mmCIF file of C-alpha atoms in Angstrom:
data_model
loop_
_atom_site.group_PDB
_atom_site.id
_atom_site.type_symbol
_atom_site.label_atom_id
_atom_site.label_comp_id
_atom_site.label_asym_id
_atom_site.label_seq_id
_atom_site.Cartn_x
_atom_site.Cartn_y
_atom_site.Cartn_z
ATOM 1 C CA MET W 1 -19.779 6.364 -1.133
ATOM 2 C CA ASP W 2 -17.492 4.947 1.534
ATOM 3 C CA ALA W 3 -15.329 1.861 1.192
ATOM 4 C CA PRO W 4 -16.298 -1.332 3.030
ATOM 5 C CA VAL W 5 -14.954 -1.887 6.521
ATOM 6 C CA THR W 6 -13.685 -5.379 5.650
ATOM 7 C CA LEU W 7 -12.307 -7.067 2.539
ATOM 8 C CA GLU W 8 -11.943 -10.787 2.017
ATOM 9 C CA THR W 9 -9.819 -12.684 -0.466
ATOM 10 C CA ALA W 10 -9.178 -16.388 -0.891
ATOM 11 C CA ARG W 11 -6.412 -16.357 1.733
ATOM 12 C CA LEU W 12 -6.781 -13.075 3.603
ATOM 13 C CA VAL W 13 -9.159 -10.951 5.626
ATOM 14 C CA GLY W 14 -8.595 -7.202 5.666
ATOM 15 C CA ALA W 15 -10.126 -4.680 8.030
ATOM 16 C CA ARG W 16 -10.177 -0.936 8.434
ATOM 17 C CA PRO W 17 -7.572 -0.238 11.125
ATOM 18 C CA GLY W 18 -8.092 1.170 14.564
ATOM 19 C CA ALA W 19 -5.692 2.211 17.304
ATOM 20 C CA GLU W 20 -5.282 -1.480 18.220
ATOM 21 C CA GLU W 21 -3.261 -2.008 15.034
ATOM 22 C CA PHE W 22 -0.251 -0.117 16.380
ATOM 23 C CA ALA W 23 1.687 -3.331 17.143
ATOM 24 C CA ALA W 24 1.118 -4.646 13.610
ATOM 25 C CA LEU W 25 2.250 -1.405 11.976
ATOM 26 C CA ARG W 26 5.202 -1.233 14.359
ATOM 27 C CA ARG W 27 6.394 -4.652 13.135
ATOM 28 C CA LEU W 28 6.471 -3.313 9.569
ATOM 29 C CA HIS W 29 8.125 -0.021 10.504
ATOM 30 C CA ALA W 30 10.805 -1.728 12.616
ATOM 31 C CA ASP W 31 11.865 -4.183 9.909
ATOM 32 C CA PRO W 32 14.882 -2.909 7.944
ATOM 33 C CA ARG W 33 13.980 -5.038 4.888
ATOM 34 C CA VAL W 34 10.544 -3.419 4.646
ATOM 35 C CA MET W 35 11.735 0.092 5.361
ATOM 36 C CA ALA W 36 14.525 -0.140 2.769
ATOM 37 C CA THR W 37 11.835 0.733 0.220
ATOM 38 C CA LEU W 38 9.298 2.660 2.332
ATOM 39 C CA ALA W 39 11.327 5.209 4.293
ATOM 40 C CA ALA W 40 13.031 8.139 2.601
ATOM 41 C CA ASP W 41 16.279 7.265 4.365
ATOM 42 C CA GLY W 42 15.737 3.495 4.017
ATOM 43 C CA ARG W 43 15.900 2.928 7.777
ATOM 44 C CA PRO W 44 13.375 1.645 10.338
ATOM 45 C CA LEU W 45 11.147 4.313 11.829
ATOM 46 C CA PRO W 46 11.186 5.341 15.482
ATOM 47 C CA GLU W 47 8.178 4.282 17.539
ATOM 48 C CA GLU W 48 6.759 7.820 17.660
ATOM 49 C CA ALA W 49 6.839 8.029 13.846
ATOM 50 C CA THR W 50 4.768 4.837 13.724
ATOM 51 C CA ARG W 51 2.239 6.393 16.120
ATOM 52 C CA ARG W 52 1.972 9.466 13.879
ATOM 53 C CA ALA W 53 1.623 7.279 10.768
ATOM 54 C CA LEU W 54 -1.240 5.306 12.308
ATOM 55 C CA GLY W 55 -2.902 8.550 13.386
ATOM 56 C CA ARG W 56 -2.657 9.887 9.827
ATOM 57 C CA GLU W 57 -4.156 6.630 8.531
ATOM 58 C CA LEU W 58 -7.130 6.851 10.886
ATOM 59 C CA GLU W 59 -7.648 10.516 9.915
ATOM 60 C CA HIS W 60 -7.464 9.619 6.204
ATOM 61 C CA TRP W 61 -10.274 7.096 6.655
ATOM 62 C CA GLU W 62 -12.401 9.659 8.517
ATOM 63 C CA ARG W 63 -11.800 12.409 5.972
ATOM 64 C CA ASN W 64 -12.067 10.342 2.765
ATOM 65 C CA GLY W 65 -14.132 7.242 3.552
ATOM 66 C CA PHE W 66 -11.290 4.972 2.438
ATOM 67 C CA GLY W 67 -7.697 4.182 3.315
ATOM 68 C CA ALA W 68 -5.562 1.121 3.986
ATOM 69 C CA TRP W 69 -6.905 -2.207 5.188
ATOM 70 C CA TYR W 70 -4.779 -4.313 7.540
ATOM 71 C CA PHE W 71 -4.732 -7.864 6.220
ATOM 72 C CA ARG W 72 -4.415 -11.063 8.218
ATOM 73 C CA ASP W 73 -3.945 -14.644 7.126
ATOM 74 C CA ARG W 74 -7.368 -16.294 7.007
ATOM 75 C CA ALA W 75 -6.105 -19.574 8.516
ATOM 76 C CA SER W 76 -3.840 -18.321 11.329
ATOM 77 C CA GLY W 77 -5.031 -14.761 11.953
ATOM 78 C CA ASP W 78 -1.420 -13.551 11.702
ATOM 79 C CA PHE W 79 -0.806 -10.033 10.409
ATOM 80 C CA VAL W 80 0.459 -10.072 6.805
ATOM 81 C CA GLY W 81 0.571 -6.405 5.834
ATOM 82 C CA TYR W 82 -1.557 -3.533 4.637
ATOM 83 C CA CYS W 83 -2.909 -2.396 1.308
ATOM 84 C CA GLY W 84 -5.156 0.492 0.469
ATOM 85 C CA LEU W 85 -5.894 3.717 -1.325
ATOM 86 C CA HIS W 86 -4.674 7.172 -0.313
ATOM 87 C CA ARG W 87 -5.072 10.652 -1.640
ATOM 88 C CA ALA W 88 -1.604 11.991 -2.416
ATOM 89 C CA THR W 89 0.168 14.663 -4.400
ATOM 90 C CA VAL W 90 2.370 12.903 -6.924
ATOM 91 C CA ALA W 91 4.549 14.850 -9.347
ATOM 92 C CA GLY W 92 2.476 17.956 -8.602
ATOM 93 C CA ARG W 93 -0.905 16.299 -9.272
ATOM 94 C CA ASP W 94 -3.648 15.237 -6.884
ATOM 95 C CA GLU W 95 -3.947 11.469 -7.250
ATOM 96 C CA VAL W 96 -5.294 8.394 -5.530
ATOM 97 C CA GLU W 97 -2.428 6.036 -4.816
ATOM 98 C CA LEU W 98 -2.440 2.274 -4.328
ATOM 99 C CA LEU W 99 -0.099 1.569 -1.423
ATOM 100 C CA TYR W 100 0.991 -1.676 0.197
ATOM 101 C CA ALA W 101 3.551 -3.227 2.506
ATOM 102 C CA THR W 102 3.966 -6.863 3.496
ATOM 103 C CA LEU W 103 6.046 -8.462 6.242
ATOM 104 C CA PRO W 104 9.050 -10.346 4.812
ATOM 105 C CA GLU W 105 7.938 -13.743 6.104
ATOM 106 C CA TRP W 106 4.959 -13.495 3.711
ATOM 107 C CA TRP W 107 6.925 -12.369 0.631
ATOM 108 C CA GLY W 108 6.934 -14.524 -2.496
ATOM 109 C CA ARG W 109 3.470 -16.019 -2.003
ATOM 110 C CA GLY W 110 1.429 -13.636 -4.164
ATOM 111 C CA LEU W 111 -0.342 -12.155 -1.145
ATOM 112 C CA THR W 112 0.488 -8.543 -1.945
ATOM 113 C CA THR W 113 -0.953 -9.022 -5.424
ATOM 114 C CA GLU W 114 -4.042 -10.619 -3.843
ATOM 115 C CA MET W 115 -4.477 -7.645 -1.505
ATOM 116 C CA ALA W 116 -4.016 -5.218 -4.400
ATOM 117 C CA SER W 117 -6.683 -7.001 -6.468
ATOM 118 C CA ALA W 118 -9.233 -6.645 -3.679
ATOM 119 C CA VAL W 119 -8.396 -2.990 -3.074
ATOM 120 C CA LEU W 120 -8.519 -2.100 -6.767
ATOM 121 C CA GLY W 121 -11.937 -3.745 -6.957
ATOM 122 C CA VAL W 122 -13.166 -1.349 -4.272
ATOM 123 C CA GLY W 123 -11.466 1.653 -5.861
ATOM 124 C CA PHE W 124 -12.799 1.144 -9.355
ATOM 125 C CA GLY W 125 -16.019 -0.627 -8.429
ATOM 126 C CA ARG W 126 -17.570 0.760 -5.278
ATOM 127 C CA LEU W 127 -15.760 4.119 -5.193
ATOM 128 C CA GLY W 128 -15.942 4.714 -8.960
ATOM 129 C CA LEU W 129 -12.426 6.159 -9.236
ATOM 130 C CA PRO W 130 -11.390 6.978 -12.824
ATOM 131 C CA GLU W 131 -7.727 6.044 -12.276
ATOM 132 C CA ILE W 132 -5.252 4.984 -9.605
ATOM 133 C CA VAL W 133 -1.482 5.466 -9.496
ATOM 134 C CA ALA W 134 1.268 3.485 -7.816
ATOM 135 C CA PHE W 135 4.943 4.330 -7.455
ATOM 136 C CA THR W 136 8.099 2.898 -5.980
ATOM 137 C CA LEU W 137 11.856 3.204 -6.024
ATOM 138 C CA PRO W 138 13.241 2.091 -9.395
ATOM 139 C CA HIS W 139 15.127 -0.890 -7.934
ATOM 140 C CA ASN W 140 12.086 -2.313 -6.081
ATOM 141 C CA ARG W 141 11.375 -5.080 -8.603
ATOM 142 C CA ALA W 142 8.918 -6.905 -6.317
ATOM 143 C CA SER W 143 6.694 -3.840 -6.013
ATOM 144 C CA ARG W 144 6.901 -3.163 -9.724
ATOM 145 C CA ARG W 145 5.818 -6.766 -10.408
ATOM 146 C CA VAL W 146 2.729 -6.282 -8.224
ATOM 147 C CA MET W 147 1.815 -3.165 -10.211
ATOM 148 C CA GLU W 148 2.374 -4.859 -13.552
ATOM 149 C CA LYS W 149 0.433 -8.004 -12.565
ATOM 150 C CA ARG W 150 -2.532 -5.816 -11.659
ATOM 151 C CA GLY W 151 -2.428 -4.047 -15.023
ATOM 152 C CA PHE W 152 -0.664 -0.787 -14.165
ATOM 153 C CA ALA W 153 1.324 0.753 -17.015
ATOM 154 C CA TYR W 154 4.647 2.513 -16.524
ATOM 155 C CA GLU W 155 4.136 6.238 -16.996
ATOM 156 C CA GLY W 156 7.529 7.712 -16.230
ATOM 157 C CA ASP W 157 10.216 8.609 -13.752
ATOM 158 C CA ILE W 158 9.398 11.067 -10.969
ATOM 159 C CA VAL W 159 10.975 12.453 -7.824
ATOM 160 C CA HIS W 160 9.020 11.729 -4.638
ATOM 161 C CA ALA W 161 10.219 12.470 -1.104
ATOM 162 C CA GLY W 162 13.451 13.690 -2.663
ATOM 163 C CA LEU W 163 14.200 10.314 -4.260
ATOM 164 C CA PRO W 164 13.825 8.933 -7.782
ATOM 165 C CA HIS W 165 10.695 6.802 -8.240
ATOM 166 C CA VAL W 166 8.892 5.110 -11.097
ATOM 167 C CA LEU W 167 5.251 6.054 -11.605
ATOM 168 C CA TYR W 168 2.613 3.616 -12.848
ATOM 169 C CA ARG W 169 -1.047 4.317 -13.679
ATOM 170 C CA LEU W 170 -4.155 2.186 -14.136
ATOM 171 C CA THR W 171 -7.408 3.559 -15.547
ATOM 172 C CA ALA W 172 -10.834 2.213 -14.694
ATOM 173 C CA ASP W 173 -11.345 1.212 -18.343
ATOM 174 C CA ASP W 174 -8.085 -0.738 -18.434
ATOM 175 C CA TRP W 175 -8.923 -2.377 -15.087
ATOM 176 C CA ARG W 176 -12.372 -3.437 -16.338
ATOM 177 C CA THR W 177 -10.808 -4.929 -19.449
ATOM 178 C CA GLY W 178 -8.414 -7.073 -17.401
ATOM 179 C CA ALA W 179 -10.168 -7.258 -14.007
ATOM 180 C CA ASP W 180 -10.079 -10.440 -12.000
ATOM 181 C CA ALA W 181 -12.177 -11.535 -9.049
ATOM 182 C CA GLY W 182 -9.439 -10.833 -6.513
ATOM 183 C CA GLY W 183 -11.562 -9.954 -3.527
ATOM 184 C CA GLU W 184 -15.042 -9.500 -2.242
ATOM 185 C CA ALA W 185 -16.103 -6.445 -0.274
ATOM 186 C CA ARG W 186 -18.346 -6.765 2.758
#
């Protein structure tokens, strides 16, 4: 079963991206504060790398029936960030990863956690995934808080993209035990 094209939360509307989302993704990739935790070298990405990243995202949706949703503020329509699910090899295992990035002007408002709740609802509900992982650099406390608020448990230290990361995991059973009504799929 495929994921829904749109997701709605109390404050956000998310949509499956298309080529028109290049400018939104470019804003994220050009911001040094965002890329400090997303890029292997911690630096903003060149424009061509953003084009390739968006192309990979569109291909992931086509191949898997799910991916990242691009979320906008419900009131203003302004781009907030993305959140979604991706197939990835993590510590030598095939996994489904929860991934997210939010523009700095939206940090500290709980919006990333809100996006993650909606996406996890799709992953465990509609897609029937048995578990989802998330990982980040050890010093990225904000990202770790999102994972912990959504019920992920620390599993261990790993190396990803040549850098140390912390790996968290959430099972469908644990999610059902602590699930909240974070978002509604359409």
